Tab-separated table of C-alpha atoms in Angstrom:
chain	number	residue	atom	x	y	z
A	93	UNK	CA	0.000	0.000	0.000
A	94	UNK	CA	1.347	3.250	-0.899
A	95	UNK	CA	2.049	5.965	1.892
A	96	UNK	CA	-0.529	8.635	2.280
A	97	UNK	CA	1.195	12.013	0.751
A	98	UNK	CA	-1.774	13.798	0.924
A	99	UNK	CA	-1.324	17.245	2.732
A	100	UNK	CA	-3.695	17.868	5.768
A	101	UNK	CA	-6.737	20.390	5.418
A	102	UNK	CA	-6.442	23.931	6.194
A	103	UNK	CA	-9.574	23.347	7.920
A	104	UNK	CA	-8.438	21.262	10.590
A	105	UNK	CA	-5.555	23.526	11.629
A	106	UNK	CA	-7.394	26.317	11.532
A	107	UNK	CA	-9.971	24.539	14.121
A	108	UNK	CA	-7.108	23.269	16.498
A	109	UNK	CA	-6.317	27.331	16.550
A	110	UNK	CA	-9.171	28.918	16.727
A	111	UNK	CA	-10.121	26.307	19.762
A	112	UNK	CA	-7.140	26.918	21.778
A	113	UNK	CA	-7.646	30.401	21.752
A	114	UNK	CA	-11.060	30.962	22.060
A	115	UNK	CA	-11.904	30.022	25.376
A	116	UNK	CA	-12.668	31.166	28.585
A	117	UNK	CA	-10.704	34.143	27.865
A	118	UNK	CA	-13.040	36.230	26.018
A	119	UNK	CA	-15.723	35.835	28.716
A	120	UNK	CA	-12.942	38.143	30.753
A	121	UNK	CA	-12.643	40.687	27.788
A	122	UNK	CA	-15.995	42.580	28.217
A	123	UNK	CA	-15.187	43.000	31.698
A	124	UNK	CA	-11.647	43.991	31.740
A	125	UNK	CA	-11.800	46.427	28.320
A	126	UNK	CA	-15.512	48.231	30.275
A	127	UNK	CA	-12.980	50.842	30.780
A	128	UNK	CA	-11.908	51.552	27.023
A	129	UNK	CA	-15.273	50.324	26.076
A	130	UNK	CA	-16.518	49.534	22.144
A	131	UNK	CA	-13.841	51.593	20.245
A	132	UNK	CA	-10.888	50.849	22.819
A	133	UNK	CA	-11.635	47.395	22.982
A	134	UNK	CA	-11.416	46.976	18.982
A	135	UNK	CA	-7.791	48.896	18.596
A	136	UNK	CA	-7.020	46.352	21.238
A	137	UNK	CA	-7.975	43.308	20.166
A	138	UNK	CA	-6.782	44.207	16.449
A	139	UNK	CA	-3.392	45.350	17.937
A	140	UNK	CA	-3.243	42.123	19.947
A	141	UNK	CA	-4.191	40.018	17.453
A	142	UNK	CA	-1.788	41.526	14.569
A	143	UNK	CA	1.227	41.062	17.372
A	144	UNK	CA	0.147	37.583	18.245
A	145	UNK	CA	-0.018	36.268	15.403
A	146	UNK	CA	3.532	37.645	13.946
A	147	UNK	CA	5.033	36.114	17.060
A	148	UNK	CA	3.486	32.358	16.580
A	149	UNK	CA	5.125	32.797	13.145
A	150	UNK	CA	8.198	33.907	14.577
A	151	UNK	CA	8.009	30.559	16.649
A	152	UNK	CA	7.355	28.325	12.802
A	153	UNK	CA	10.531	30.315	11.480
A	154	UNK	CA	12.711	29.226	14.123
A	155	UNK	CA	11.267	25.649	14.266
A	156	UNK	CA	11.929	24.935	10.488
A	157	UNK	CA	15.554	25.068	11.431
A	158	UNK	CA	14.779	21.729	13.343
A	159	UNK	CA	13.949	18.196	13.200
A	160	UNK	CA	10.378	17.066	12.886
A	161	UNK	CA	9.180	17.353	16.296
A	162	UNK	CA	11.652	19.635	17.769
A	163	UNK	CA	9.600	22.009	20.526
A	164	UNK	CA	10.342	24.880	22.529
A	165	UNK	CA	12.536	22.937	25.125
A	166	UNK	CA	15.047	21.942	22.089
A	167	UNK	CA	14.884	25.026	20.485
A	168	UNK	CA	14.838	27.751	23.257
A	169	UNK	CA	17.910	25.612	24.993
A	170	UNK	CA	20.209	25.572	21.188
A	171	UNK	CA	19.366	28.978	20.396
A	172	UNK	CA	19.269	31.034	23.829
A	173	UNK	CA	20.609	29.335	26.452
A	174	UNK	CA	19.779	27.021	29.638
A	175	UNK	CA	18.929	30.302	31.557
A	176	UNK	CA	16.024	31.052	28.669
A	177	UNK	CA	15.091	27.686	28.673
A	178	UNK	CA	14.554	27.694	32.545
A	179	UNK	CA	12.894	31.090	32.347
A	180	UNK	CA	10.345	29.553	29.214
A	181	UNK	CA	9.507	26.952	31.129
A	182	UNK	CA	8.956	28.522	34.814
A	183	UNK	CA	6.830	30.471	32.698
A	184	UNK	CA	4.890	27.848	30.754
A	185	UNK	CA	4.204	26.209	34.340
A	186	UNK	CA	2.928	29.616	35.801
A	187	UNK	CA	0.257	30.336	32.991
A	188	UNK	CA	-0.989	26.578	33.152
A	189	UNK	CA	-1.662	26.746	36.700
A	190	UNK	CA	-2.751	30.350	37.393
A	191	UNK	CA	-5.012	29.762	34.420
A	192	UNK	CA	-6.246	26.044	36.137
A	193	UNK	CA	-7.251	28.469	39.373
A	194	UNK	CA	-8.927	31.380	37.229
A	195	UNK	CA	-11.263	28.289	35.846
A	196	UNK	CA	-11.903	26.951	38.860
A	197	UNK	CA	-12.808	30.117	40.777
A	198	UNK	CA	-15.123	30.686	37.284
A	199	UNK	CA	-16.957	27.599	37.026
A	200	UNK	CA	-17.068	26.885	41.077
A	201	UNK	CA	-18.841	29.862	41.237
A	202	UNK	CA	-21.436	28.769	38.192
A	203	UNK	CA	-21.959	25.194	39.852
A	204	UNK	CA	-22.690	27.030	42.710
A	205	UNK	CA	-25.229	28.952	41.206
A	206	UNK	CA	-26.966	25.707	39.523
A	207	UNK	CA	-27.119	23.945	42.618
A	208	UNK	CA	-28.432	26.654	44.538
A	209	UNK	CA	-30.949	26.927	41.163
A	210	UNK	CA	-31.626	22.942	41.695
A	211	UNK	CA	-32.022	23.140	45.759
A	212	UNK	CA	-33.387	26.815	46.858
A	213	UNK	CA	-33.511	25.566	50.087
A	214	UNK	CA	-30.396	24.330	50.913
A	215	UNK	CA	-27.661	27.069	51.237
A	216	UNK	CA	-24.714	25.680	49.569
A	217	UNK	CA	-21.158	27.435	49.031
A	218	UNK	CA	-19.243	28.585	46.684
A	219	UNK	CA	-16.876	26.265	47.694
A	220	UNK	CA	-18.709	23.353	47.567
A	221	UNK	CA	-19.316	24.468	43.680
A	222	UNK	CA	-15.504	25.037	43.018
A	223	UNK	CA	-14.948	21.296	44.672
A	224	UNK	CA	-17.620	19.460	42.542
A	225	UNK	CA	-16.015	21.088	39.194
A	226	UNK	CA	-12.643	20.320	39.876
A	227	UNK	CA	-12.845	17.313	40.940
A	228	UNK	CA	-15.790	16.115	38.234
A	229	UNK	CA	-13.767	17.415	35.382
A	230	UNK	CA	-10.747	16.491	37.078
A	231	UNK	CA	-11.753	12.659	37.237
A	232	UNK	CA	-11.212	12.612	33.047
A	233	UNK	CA	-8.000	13.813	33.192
A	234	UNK	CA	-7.130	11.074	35.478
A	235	UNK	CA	-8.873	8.440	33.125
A	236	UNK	CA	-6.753	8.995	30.348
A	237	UNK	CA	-6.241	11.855	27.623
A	238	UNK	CA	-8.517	10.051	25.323
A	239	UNK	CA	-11.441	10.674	27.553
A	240	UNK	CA	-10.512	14.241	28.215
A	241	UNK	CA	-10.897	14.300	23.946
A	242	UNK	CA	-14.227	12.365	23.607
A	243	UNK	CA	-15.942	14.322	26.449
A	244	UNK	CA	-14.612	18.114	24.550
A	245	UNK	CA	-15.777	16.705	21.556
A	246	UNK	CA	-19.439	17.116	23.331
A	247	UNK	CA	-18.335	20.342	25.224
A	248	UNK	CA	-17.039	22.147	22.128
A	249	UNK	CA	-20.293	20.970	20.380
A	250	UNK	CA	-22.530	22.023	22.984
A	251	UNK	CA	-20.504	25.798	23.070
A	252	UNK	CA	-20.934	26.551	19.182
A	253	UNK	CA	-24.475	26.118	19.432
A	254	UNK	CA	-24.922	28.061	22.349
A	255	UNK	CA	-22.760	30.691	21.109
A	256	UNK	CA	-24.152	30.618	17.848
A	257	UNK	CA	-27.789	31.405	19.316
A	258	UNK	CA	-26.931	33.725	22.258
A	259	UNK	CA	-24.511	36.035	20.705
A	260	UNK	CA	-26.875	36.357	17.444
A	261	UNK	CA	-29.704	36.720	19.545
A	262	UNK	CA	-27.797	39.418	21.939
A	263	UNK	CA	-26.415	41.313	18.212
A	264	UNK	CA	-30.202	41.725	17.325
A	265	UNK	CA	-30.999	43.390	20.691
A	266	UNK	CA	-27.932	45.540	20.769
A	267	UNK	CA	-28.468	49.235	21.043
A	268	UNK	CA	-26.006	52.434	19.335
A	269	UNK	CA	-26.714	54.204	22.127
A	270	UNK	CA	-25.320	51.615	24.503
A	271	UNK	CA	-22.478	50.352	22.359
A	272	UNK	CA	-20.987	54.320	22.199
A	273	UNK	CA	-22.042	55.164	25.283
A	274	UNK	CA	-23.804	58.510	23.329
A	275	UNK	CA	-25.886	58.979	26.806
A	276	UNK	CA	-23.094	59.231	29.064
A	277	UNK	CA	-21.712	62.453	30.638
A	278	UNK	CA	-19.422	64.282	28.200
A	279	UNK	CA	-16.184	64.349	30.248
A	280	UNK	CA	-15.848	60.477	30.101
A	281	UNK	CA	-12.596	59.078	29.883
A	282	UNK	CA	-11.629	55.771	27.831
A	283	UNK	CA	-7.866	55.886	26.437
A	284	UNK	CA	-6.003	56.006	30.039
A	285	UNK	CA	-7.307	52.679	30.782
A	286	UNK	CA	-5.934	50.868	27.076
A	287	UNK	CA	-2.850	49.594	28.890
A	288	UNK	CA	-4.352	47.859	31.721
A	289	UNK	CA	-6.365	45.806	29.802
A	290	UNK	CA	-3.458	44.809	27.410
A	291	UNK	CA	-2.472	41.692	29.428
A	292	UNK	CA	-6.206	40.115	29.707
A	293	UNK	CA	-6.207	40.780	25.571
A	294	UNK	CA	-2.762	38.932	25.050
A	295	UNK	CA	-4.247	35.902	27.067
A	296	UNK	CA	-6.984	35.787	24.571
A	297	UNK	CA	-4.844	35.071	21.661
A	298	UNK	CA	-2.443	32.122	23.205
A	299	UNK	CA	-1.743	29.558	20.549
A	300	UNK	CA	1.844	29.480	20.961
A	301	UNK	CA	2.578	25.954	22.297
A	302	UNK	CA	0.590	24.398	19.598
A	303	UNK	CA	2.610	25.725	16.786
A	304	UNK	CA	5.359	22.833	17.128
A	305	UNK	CA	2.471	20.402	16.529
A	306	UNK	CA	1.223	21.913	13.372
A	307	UNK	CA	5.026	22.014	11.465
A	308	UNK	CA	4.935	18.492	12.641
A	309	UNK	CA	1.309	17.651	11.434
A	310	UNK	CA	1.968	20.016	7.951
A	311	UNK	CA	4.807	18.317	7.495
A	312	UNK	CA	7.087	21.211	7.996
A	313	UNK	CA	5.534	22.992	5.386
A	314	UNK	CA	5.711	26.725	6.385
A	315	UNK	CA	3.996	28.333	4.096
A	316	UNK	CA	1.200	26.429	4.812
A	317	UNK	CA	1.210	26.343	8.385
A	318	UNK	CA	1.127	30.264	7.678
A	319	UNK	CA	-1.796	30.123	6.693
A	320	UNK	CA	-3.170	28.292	9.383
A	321	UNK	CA	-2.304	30.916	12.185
A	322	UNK	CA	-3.413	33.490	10.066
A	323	UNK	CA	-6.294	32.454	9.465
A	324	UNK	CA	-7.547	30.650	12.497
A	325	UNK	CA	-6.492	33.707	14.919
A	326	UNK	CA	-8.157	35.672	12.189
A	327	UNK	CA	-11.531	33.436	12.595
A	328	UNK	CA	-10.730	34.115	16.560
A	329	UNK	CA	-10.449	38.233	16.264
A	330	UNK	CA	-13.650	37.940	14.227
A	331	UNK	CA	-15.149	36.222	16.858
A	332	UNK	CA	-13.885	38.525	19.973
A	333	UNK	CA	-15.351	41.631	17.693
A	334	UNK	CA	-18.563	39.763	17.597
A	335	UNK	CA	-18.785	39.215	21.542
A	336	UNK	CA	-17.723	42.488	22.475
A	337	UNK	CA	-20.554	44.067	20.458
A	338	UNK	CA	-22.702	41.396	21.713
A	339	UNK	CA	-21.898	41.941	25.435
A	340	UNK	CA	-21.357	46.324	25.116
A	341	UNK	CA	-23.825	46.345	22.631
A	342	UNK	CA	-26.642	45.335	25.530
A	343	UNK	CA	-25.174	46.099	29.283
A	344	UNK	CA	-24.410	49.627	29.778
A	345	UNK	CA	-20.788	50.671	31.004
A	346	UNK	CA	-22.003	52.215	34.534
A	347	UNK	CA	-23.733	48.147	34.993
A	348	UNK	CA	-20.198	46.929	35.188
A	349	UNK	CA	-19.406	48.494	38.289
A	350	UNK	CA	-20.708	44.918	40.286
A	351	UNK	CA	-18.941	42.982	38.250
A	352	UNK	CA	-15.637	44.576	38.142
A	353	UNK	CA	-16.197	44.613	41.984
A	354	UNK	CA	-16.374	41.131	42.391
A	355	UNK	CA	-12.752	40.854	39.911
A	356	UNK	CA	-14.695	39.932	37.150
A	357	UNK	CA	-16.782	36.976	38.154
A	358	UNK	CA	-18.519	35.226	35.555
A	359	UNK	CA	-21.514	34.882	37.311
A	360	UNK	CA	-21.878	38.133	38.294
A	361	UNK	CA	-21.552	39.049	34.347
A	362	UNK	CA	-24.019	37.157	33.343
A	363	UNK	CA	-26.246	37.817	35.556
A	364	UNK	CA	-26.006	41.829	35.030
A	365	UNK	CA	-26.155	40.859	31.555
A	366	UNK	CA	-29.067	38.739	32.008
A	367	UNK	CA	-31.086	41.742	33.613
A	368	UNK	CA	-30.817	43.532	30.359
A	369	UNK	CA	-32.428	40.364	28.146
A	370	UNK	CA	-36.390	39.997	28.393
A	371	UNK	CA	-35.692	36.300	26.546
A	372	UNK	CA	-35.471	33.529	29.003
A	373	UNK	CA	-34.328	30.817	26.457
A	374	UNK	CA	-31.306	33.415	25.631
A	375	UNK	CA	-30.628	33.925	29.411
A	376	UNK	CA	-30.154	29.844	29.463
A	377	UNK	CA	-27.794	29.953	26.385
A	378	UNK	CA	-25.856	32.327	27.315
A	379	UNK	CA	-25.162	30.626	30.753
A	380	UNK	CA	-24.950	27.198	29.223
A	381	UNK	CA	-22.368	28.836	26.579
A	382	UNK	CA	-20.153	30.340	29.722
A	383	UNK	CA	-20.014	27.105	31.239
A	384	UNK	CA	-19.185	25.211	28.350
A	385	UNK	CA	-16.549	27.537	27.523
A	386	UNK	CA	-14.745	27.103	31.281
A	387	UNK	CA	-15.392	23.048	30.912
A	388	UNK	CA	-13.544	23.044	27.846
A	389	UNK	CA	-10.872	25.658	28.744
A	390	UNK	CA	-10.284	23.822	31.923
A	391	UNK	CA	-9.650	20.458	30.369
A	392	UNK	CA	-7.635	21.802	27.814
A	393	UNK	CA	-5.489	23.369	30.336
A	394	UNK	CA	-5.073	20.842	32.957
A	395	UNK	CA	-4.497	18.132	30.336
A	396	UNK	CA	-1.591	20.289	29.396
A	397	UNK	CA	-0.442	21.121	32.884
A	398	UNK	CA	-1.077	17.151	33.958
A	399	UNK	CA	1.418	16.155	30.645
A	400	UNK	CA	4.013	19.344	31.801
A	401	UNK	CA	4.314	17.970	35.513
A	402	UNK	CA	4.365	14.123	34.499
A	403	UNK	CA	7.716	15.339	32.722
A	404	UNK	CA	8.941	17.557	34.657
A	405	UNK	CA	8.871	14.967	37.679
A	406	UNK	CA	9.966	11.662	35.334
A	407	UNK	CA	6.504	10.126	36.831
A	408	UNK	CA	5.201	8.083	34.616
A	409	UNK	CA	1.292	8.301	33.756
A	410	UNK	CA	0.789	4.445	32.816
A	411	UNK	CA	-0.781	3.421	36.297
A	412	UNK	CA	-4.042	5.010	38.097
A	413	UNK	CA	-2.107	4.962	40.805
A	414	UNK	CA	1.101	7.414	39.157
A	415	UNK	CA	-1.780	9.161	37.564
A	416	UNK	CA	-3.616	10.285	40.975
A	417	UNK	CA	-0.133	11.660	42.212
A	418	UNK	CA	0.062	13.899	38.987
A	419	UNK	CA	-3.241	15.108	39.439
A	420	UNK	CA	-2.743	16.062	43.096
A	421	UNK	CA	-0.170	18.341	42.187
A	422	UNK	CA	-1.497	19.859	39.108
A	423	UNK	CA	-5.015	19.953	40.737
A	424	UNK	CA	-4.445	20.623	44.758
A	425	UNK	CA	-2.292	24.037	44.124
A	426	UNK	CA	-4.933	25.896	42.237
A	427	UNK	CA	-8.108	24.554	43.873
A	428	UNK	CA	-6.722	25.680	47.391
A	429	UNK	CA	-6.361	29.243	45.745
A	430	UNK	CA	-9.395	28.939	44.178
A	431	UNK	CA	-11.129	28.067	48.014
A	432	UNK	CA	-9.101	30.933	49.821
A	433	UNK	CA	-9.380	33.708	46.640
A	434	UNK	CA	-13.126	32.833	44.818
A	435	UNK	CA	-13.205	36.469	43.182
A	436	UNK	CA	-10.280	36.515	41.211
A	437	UNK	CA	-10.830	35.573	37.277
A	438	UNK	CA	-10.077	39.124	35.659
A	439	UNK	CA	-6.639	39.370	37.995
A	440	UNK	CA	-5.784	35.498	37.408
A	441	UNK	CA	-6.017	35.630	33.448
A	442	UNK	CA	-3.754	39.135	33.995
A	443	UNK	CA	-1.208	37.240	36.055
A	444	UNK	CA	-1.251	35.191	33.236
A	445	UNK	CA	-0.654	37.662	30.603
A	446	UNK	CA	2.261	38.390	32.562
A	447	UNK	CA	4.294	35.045	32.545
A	448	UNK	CA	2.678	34.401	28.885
A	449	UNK	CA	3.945	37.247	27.274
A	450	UNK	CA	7.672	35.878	27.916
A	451	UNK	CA	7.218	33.007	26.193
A	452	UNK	CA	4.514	34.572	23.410
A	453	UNK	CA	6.402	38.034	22.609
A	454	UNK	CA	9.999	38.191	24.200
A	455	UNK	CA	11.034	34.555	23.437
A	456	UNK	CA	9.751	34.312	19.582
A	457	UNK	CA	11.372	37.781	18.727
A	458	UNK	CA	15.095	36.694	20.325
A	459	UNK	CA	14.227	33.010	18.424
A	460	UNK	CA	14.238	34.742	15.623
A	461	UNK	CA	16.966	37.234	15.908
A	462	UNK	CA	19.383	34.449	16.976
A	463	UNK	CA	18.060	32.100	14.437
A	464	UNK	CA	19.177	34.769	11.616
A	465	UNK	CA	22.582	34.669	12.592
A	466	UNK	CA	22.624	30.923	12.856
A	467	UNK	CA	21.498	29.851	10.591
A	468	UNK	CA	20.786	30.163	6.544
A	469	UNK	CA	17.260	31.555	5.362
A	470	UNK	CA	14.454	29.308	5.684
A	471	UNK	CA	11.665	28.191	3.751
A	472	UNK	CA	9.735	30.705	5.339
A	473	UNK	CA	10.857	34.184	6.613
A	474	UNK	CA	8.234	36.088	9.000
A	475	UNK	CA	8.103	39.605	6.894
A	476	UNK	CA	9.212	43.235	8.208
A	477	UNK	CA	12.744	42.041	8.892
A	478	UNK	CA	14.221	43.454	12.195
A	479	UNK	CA	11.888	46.494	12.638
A	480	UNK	CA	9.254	43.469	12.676
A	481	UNK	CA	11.311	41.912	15.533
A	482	UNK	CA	11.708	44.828	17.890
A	483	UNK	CA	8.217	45.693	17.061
A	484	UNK	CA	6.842	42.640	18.815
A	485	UNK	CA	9.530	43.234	21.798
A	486	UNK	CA	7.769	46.452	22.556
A	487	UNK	CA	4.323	45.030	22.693
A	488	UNK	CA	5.635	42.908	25.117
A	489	UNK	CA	7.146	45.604	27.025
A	490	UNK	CA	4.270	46.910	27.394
A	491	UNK	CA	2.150	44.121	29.068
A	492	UNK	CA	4.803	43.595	31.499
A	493	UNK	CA	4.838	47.267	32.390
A	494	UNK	CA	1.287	47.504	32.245
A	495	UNK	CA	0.805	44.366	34.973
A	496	UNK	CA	3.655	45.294	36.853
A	497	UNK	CA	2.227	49.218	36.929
A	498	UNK	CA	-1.092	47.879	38.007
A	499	UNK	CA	0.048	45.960	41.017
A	500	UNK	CA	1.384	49.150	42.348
A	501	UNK	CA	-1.567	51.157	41.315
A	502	UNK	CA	0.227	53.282	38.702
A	503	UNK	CA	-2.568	52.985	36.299
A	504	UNK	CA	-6.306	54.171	36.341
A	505	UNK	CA	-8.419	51.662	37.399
A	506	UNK	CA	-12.355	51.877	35.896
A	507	UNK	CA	-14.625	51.450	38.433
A	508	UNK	CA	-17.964	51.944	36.834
């Protein structure tokens, strides 16, 4: 039988993009761009987006130096150092488990309020909702990796549909006066608070890790796996515009003074946003679209995080028994911050933006200014030579000032 040559679909790269980054992320974005509101929150995403993007290709230029299979730990480690390679992974490690505790906090709080929905009578805790989520989504992990993938499949199924329907239904209600905030006071500010929701925006477009997978699955074809970032973060702006008109288009910018006072709960963003909708069977969508959203972003993550500490540790993931050590320390870490610290989604997915943008915007940009001297031109070249390079350093720049500058309250802060 003759070898298959055929060359993968765009179409299924494009997915595996456009899945990983649209998550639970952009259920943060409305809350953490209130501040900047419509206008602000489209330079930013765009901005974000074009930088994003430019770096995972700076990440398939490097990697076409390599073998088939080579990934950051082989690359970073030849073309930086051991100190970058240390500093790339601390940093992969951070994101996967302050994101684990920002879905946690998020979708304890929404099992909390089902329960509570289920049994009025009984006064159950938040808690009790972040326990029954970890550990029930959890228990997959633990089964094996191809039960995390069957039960997405049905996640990722069920959150097209409900997206689909709520955010078309929520376009159709939207209101111009709302989405440009025409009937505010006329000395409302926007622009001072663009760089404190950078971070939150660079979280929303993290595909980085899963560009050594598609060189290997394209069969290091760069031009083609070019395409595939292009267009599937492309698919994923398009689908961040959409929300953010969606969500700004319907609750007013004073109505996010609650939630930005409980960090950005999900829970308390839908149900602002649910006060604005007279349509029950939207309402229900929109929930059942949230929590689909922080099932599949959880999994996603922990899977990752699960496979990152099985190596890191040499513990091998063949027995339940190994397997329930790896899960106690991916999973015990962020559920105990999740129990002490319930309120803290918006500043989690920040924290992340922090570690992330080393490895998403400082890393790719000295990749590819140390592959160039290494090495002789690729296949593929990421355009605007160096100014291109530097470029990207300075967005980067600026999310780590940005988070740092927040922390000690050197940045406006909207309040509602």
């Amino acid at each position: 039988m003759n070898k298959d040559t055929r060359k993968p679909s765009l179409l299924g790269g494009i997915m595996i993009i456009t899945g990983t980054t649209v998550g639970a992320g952009m259920l943060a974005n409305p809350t953490s761009m209130a501040g900047v509101w419509f206008i602000g929150s489209v330079i930013l995403l765009v901005y974000t987006w074009f930088c994003m993007m430019t770096s995972g290709l700076m990440i398939l230029e490097a990697n076409l130096h390599y073998p088939k299979g080579a990934s950051f730990p082989t690359i970073v480690k030849d073309l930086l150092g051991d100190h970058w390679n240390w500093i790339t992974g601390l940093s992969i490690a951070f994101v996967l488990y302050i994101l684990t505790y920002a879905y946690v906090t998020s979708g304890g709080g929404m099992t909390q309020a089902l329960l509570q929905h289920l049994f009025p009578t009984l006064p159950i805790p938040r808690s009790i909702g972040s326990l029954i989520f970890c550990f029930g989504l959890g228990f997959f992990v633990w089964i094996s990796t191809k039960a995390v993938d069957r039960f997405n499949v049905i996640l990722l199924g069920g959150m097209v549909i409900a997206f689909l329907y709520s955010s078309l239904g929520l376009i159709a209600s939207a209101k111009a006066t709302i989405l440009f905030n025409t009937l505010s006071p006329a000395n409302e500010h926007y622009y001072p608070y663009i760089l404190g929701a950078l971070p939150v925006c660079l979280v929303s477009f993290g595909f980085h890790g899963n560009v050594p997978s598609l060189v290997k699955y394209y069969r290091r074809d760069g031009k083609r796996v070019a395409k595939v970032i292009f267009l599937g973060t492309g698919l994923s702006l398009v689908i961040y515009l959409l929300w953010q008109l969606a969500v700004q288009g319907n609750l007013p910018r004073a109505d996010f003074a609650p939630v930005i006072a409980k960090n950005g709960d999900i829970h308390a963003l839908l149900t602002a946003l649910s006060n604005m909708i007279k349509v029950e069977t939207l309402t229900i969508a929109l929930r059942f679209f949230a929590y689909m959203a922080i099932a599949s972003s959880f999994l996603g993550v922990t899977l990752g995080l699960f496979d990152y500490i099985s190596d890191l540790f040499k513990l091998s993931d063949n027995t339940k028994r190994e397997r329930i050590k790896i899960c106690m320390i991916s999973f015990l870490p962020p559920l105990i911050l999740s129990l002490l610290f319930p309120y803290g989604f918006v500043m989690a997915i920040g924290y992340a933006g922090l570690a992330a943008t080393v490895w998403t915007g400082i890393v790719p940009a000295l990749l590819v200014k140390a592959a160039r001297k290494k090495f002789n031109p690729p296949r593929y070249q990421v355009y605007g030579g160096n100014f291109i390079i530097y470029f990207i350093i300075v967005f980067a720049m600026l999310n780590i000032f940005a988070q740092i500058a927040q922390q000690f309250h050197l940045l406006p802060i909207f309040t509602g």
